[in-house]
XYZ file of C-alpha atoms in Angstrom:
275
model
C -39.832 -45.939 -13.880
C -41.047 -45.751 -17.482
C -42.260 -42.485 -19.000
C -43.389 -43.396 -22.511
C -46.587 -41.351 -22.459
C -47.101 -38.135 -20.497
C -50.786 -37.151 -20.539
C -51.899 -33.648 -19.572
C -55.170 -32.985 -17.772
C -56.524 -29.510 -16.869
C -56.188 -28.779 -13.175
C -59.581 -27.102 -12.966
C -61.477 -30.165 -14.268
C -61.693 -32.754 -11.448
C -63.612 -35.354 -13.446
C -61.137 -35.208 -16.317
C -58.238 -35.549 -13.872
C -59.840 -38.612 -12.312
C -60.387 -40.211 -15.728
C -56.821 -39.425 -16.774
C -55.527 -41.171 -13.659
C -57.354 -44.305 -14.828
C -55.868 -44.173 -18.336
C -52.964 -46.225 -19.678
C -50.611 -43.236 -19.668
C -47.383 -43.803 -17.776
C -47.461 -40.255 -16.405
C -50.557 -38.133 -15.798
C -50.003 -34.399 -15.372
C -52.502 -32.244 -13.504
C -51.881 -28.901 -15.174
C -51.993 -25.644 -13.220
C -50.231 -23.642 -15.930
C -51.414 -23.294 -19.547
C -54.671 -25.202 -19.069
C -55.963 -22.806 -16.402
C -56.930 -19.161 -16.862
C -55.411 -16.711 -14.332
C -58.780 -16.072 -12.680
C -59.242 -19.817 -12.094
C -55.842 -20.611 -10.592
C -56.893 -20.794 -6.945
C -59.914 -22.974 -7.681
C -57.662 -25.243 -9.741
C -55.162 -25.575 -6.907
C -57.937 -26.685 -4.577
C -59.275 -29.108 -7.171
C -55.853 -30.662 -7.712
C -55.341 -31.031 -3.958
C -58.714 -32.747 -3.589
C -58.118 -35.152 -6.481
C -54.636 -36.016 -5.214
C -56.192 -36.962 -1.885
C -58.846 -39.157 -3.532
C -57.080 -41.168 -6.192
C -55.100 -44.380 -5.846
C -53.509 -44.718 -9.245
C -50.780 -46.944 -10.625
C -49.749 -44.043 -12.867
C -47.047 -41.544 -11.972
C -49.075 -38.502 -10.950
C -47.351 -35.221 -11.682
C -48.417 -31.616 -11.181
C -47.318 -28.893 -13.569
C -46.973 -25.722 -11.543
C -46.536 -22.243 -12.932
C -43.006 -21.012 -13.710
C -40.517 -19.969 -11.070
C -40.950 -16.247 -10.501
C -44.703 -16.300 -11.104
C -46.977 -18.404 -8.918
C -45.072 -21.657 -8.430
C -44.787 -20.931 -4.698
C -48.546 -20.431 -4.366
C -49.193 -23.636 -6.316
C -46.981 -25.683 -4.008
C -48.346 -23.990 -0.902
C -51.820 -25.183 -1.887
C -51.240 -28.679 -3.236
C -48.731 -29.776 -0.593
C -51.244 -29.252 2.190
C -52.542 -32.694 1.284
C -51.217 -35.843 -0.389
C -48.213 -34.951 -2.560
C -47.937 -35.912 -6.222
C -45.252 -38.326 -7.402
C -43.380 -35.651 -9.330
C -43.359 -31.981 -10.223
C -43.268 -30.498 -13.727
C -41.506 -27.171 -14.035
C -42.460 -25.183 -17.146
C -40.214 -22.689 -18.924
C -37.122 -23.984 -17.171
C -34.278 -21.731 -18.251
C -31.423 -22.663 -15.918
C -30.294 -25.082 -13.246
C -31.110 -22.293 -10.791
C -34.805 -22.675 -11.673
C -34.670 -26.371 -10.743
C -32.831 -25.552 -7.541
C -35.442 -22.913 -6.692
C -38.219 -25.464 -7.174
C -36.347 -27.902 -4.965
C -36.039 -25.248 -2.236
C -39.756 -24.478 -2.437
C -40.495 -28.178 -1.997
C -38.121 -28.358 0.967
C -40.023 -25.535 2.654
C -42.937 -27.979 2.820
C -40.749 -30.929 3.867
C -41.179 -32.438 0.411
C -38.703 -33.803 -2.094
C -39.955 -34.705 -5.554
C -38.313 -35.512 -8.880
C -38.571 -32.530 -11.209
C -39.554 -32.911 -14.857
C -38.002 -29.841 -16.468
C -39.749 -28.435 -19.525
C -37.402 -26.843 -22.067
C -39.369 -24.320 -24.122
C -37.256 -21.180 -24.580
C -33.995 -20.229 -26.259
C -32.332 -19.833 -22.859
C -33.562 -23.243 -21.763
C -32.257 -24.935 -24.900
C -28.825 -23.348 -24.566
C -28.625 -24.392 -20.894
C -30.225 -27.802 -21.328
C -27.097 -29.662 -20.224
C -26.913 -27.780 -16.920
C -30.649 -28.202 -16.338
C -30.384 -31.941 -16.989
C -27.450 -32.225 -14.596
C -29.291 -30.530 -11.703
C -29.734 -33.002 -8.842
C -33.540 -32.827 -8.767
C -34.072 -33.139 -12.536
C -35.450 -36.560 -13.491
C -36.415 -35.796 -17.094
C -36.185 -33.132 -19.781
C -39.285 -32.370 -21.840
C -39.155 -30.366 -25.046
C -41.872 -27.792 -25.764
C -41.726 -26.774 -29.418
C -44.702 -24.413 -29.525
C -43.436 -22.080 -26.823
C -39.901 -22.231 -28.205
C -41.110 -21.203 -31.655
C -42.956 -18.256 -30.129
C -39.890 -17.308 -28.085
C -37.525 -17.176 -31.060
C -40.049 -15.934 -33.619
C -40.007 -19.106 -35.703
C -42.892 -20.278 -37.850
C -44.062 -23.775 -36.952
C -44.186 -26.195 -39.867
C -45.328 -29.774 -40.202
C -41.741 -30.799 -40.970
C -40.460 -29.203 -37.759
C -37.066 -28.202 -39.174
C -37.293 -24.869 -37.346
C -37.072 -26.652 -33.962
C -35.036 -29.714 -34.941
C -31.756 -28.447 -33.496
C -33.408 -27.689 -30.144
C -35.205 -31.033 -30.200
C -31.921 -32.855 -30.751
C -30.035 -30.764 -28.196
C -32.629 -31.593 -25.549
C -32.345 -35.339 -26.082
C -28.531 -35.135 -26.094
C -28.516 -33.246 -22.772
C -30.879 -35.773 -21.197
C -28.850 -38.723 -22.455
C -25.593 -37.239 -21.178
C -27.163 -36.849 -17.734
C -28.704 -40.328 -17.782
C -32.298 -39.095 -17.450
C -35.455 -39.418 -19.543
C -36.117 -37.269 -22.606
C -39.770 -36.590 -23.427
C -40.770 -35.305 -26.868
C -43.166 -32.596 -28.022
C -46.955 -32.631 -28.058
C -48.655 -33.593 -31.321
C -51.462 -31.070 -31.321
C -53.902 -32.712 -33.774
C -55.228 -35.486 -31.543
C -57.541 -36.742 -34.317
C -54.615 -37.473 -36.678
C -53.516 -40.928 -35.559
C -51.341 -41.589 -38.608
C -49.504 -38.299 -38.180
C -48.971 -38.989 -34.487
C -47.622 -42.462 -35.226
C -45.163 -41.081 -37.791
C -43.935 -38.282 -35.538
C -43.613 -40.552 -32.522
C -41.566 -43.043 -34.522
C -39.250 -40.192 -35.524
C -38.915 -39.118 -31.882
C -37.917 -42.666 -30.941
C -35.332 -42.618 -33.736
C -33.899 -39.388 -32.293
C -33.436 -41.153 -28.955
C -36.425 -39.891 -26.979
C -37.877 -42.104 -24.260
C -41.452 -40.833 -24.444
C -43.835 -38.205 -25.730
C -46.354 -35.787 -24.275
C -50.056 -36.245 -25.042
C -53.071 -33.963 -24.817
C -55.773 -36.605 -25.312
C -56.181 -40.173 -23.973
C -56.619 -41.503 -27.531
C -52.993 -40.591 -28.212
C -51.662 -42.762 -25.390
C -51.840 -46.238 -27.040
C -50.042 -44.997 -30.153
C -47.291 -43.403 -28.072
C -46.886 -46.386 -25.745
C -46.622 -48.727 -28.719
C -43.902 -46.644 -30.376
C -41.741 -46.667 -27.248
C -42.257 -50.352 -26.458
C -39.811 -52.699 -28.229
C -41.414 -55.084 -30.698
C -41.151 -58.863 -30.327
C -38.740 -58.845 -33.262
C -36.501 -56.265 -31.580
C -36.536 -58.195 -28.300
C -35.616 -61.456 -30.005
C -32.757 -59.727 -31.850
C -31.445 -58.194 -28.629
C -31.611 -61.513 -26.797
C -29.664 -63.246 -29.580
C -27.010 -60.530 -29.489
C -26.504 -60.686 -25.726
C -26.614 -64.478 -25.677
C -23.865 -64.581 -28.316
C -21.857 -61.983 -26.395
C -21.989 -64.115 -23.277
C -20.672 -67.101 -25.207
C -17.624 -65.430 -26.735
C -14.446 -63.752 -25.588
C -14.219 -61.634 -28.720
C -15.195 -57.960 -28.869
C -16.534 -58.474 -32.404
C -18.626 -61.465 -33.395
C -21.267 -62.550 -35.898
C -24.984 -63.146 -35.341
C -27.246 -64.140 -38.238
C -24.716 -62.822 -40.734
C -24.400 -59.451 -38.979
C -21.123 -58.280 -37.464
C -21.749 -57.229 -33.884
C -19.550 -54.800 -31.951
C -19.853 -52.546 -28.886
C -22.427 -50.048 -30.281
C -24.806 -52.843 -31.286
C -24.334 -54.566 -27.940
C -25.265 -51.292 -26.220
C -28.338 -51.023 -28.452
C -29.391 -54.557 -27.502
C -28.954 -53.734 -23.830
C -31.114 -50.607 -24.222
C -33.859 -52.602 -25.934
C -34.052 -55.142 -23.104
C -33.860 -52.426 -20.452
C -36.715 -50.544 -22.125
C -38.674 -53.803 -22.299
C -38.103 -54.422 -18.611
C -39.247 -50.902 -17.690
C -42.357 -51.202 -19.865
C -43.702 -54.378 -18.242
């Protein structure tokens, strides 16, 4: 399953949720947390349940519940009365115990869903490896805005204040063999800025990026889809590997060894997942 673009849609806006499910995003998230005011939570739960029952989407449909210890149980009680989503997003995940608690809540409703764990606090960053290794965790997502608020950092366009946490999140996900999803780019009108930041996220090793507007999805998908040039390079590398017994060989004047072979394999695997 590919998760290049993860598009959020407010859980109290049925028409927007339906449109999001028809977008080109790989994952569509019906949001019961930040996008919904406390007074509107119950109405949003009912709206999400109704939309889940109606739609037949090729997208991965995910629901972001409220954090463990607040109203996650009430969210699941409501939405799991009908058709379940494909996955569950758990905000403010601070330990493997949070993931396990979400898994137990799902089991109470005879459900088992992959959990997309959102890392957005100092505790979550420091325990990212354990969170990633939890059985139910299928992806780590990094939330820079909440992390900055948690540690008292000032957000900058360069993002140096959250770079360590951003890198630690992708390392934890990679070590566990799961997806790493990068931060939201909040200015959805700034396509050039989004393209630059998404390219940097791909360089860091992320597999995808969160989006808050459908117009961001094509830019994000493009950044995490290998180019024709990259695919051709990878195919040449692996073809040459298959024709030699040597651990080091030359392709187009470039010395190829195990790290470059692994890179070629990742490119073709990402291509396969994207088609």
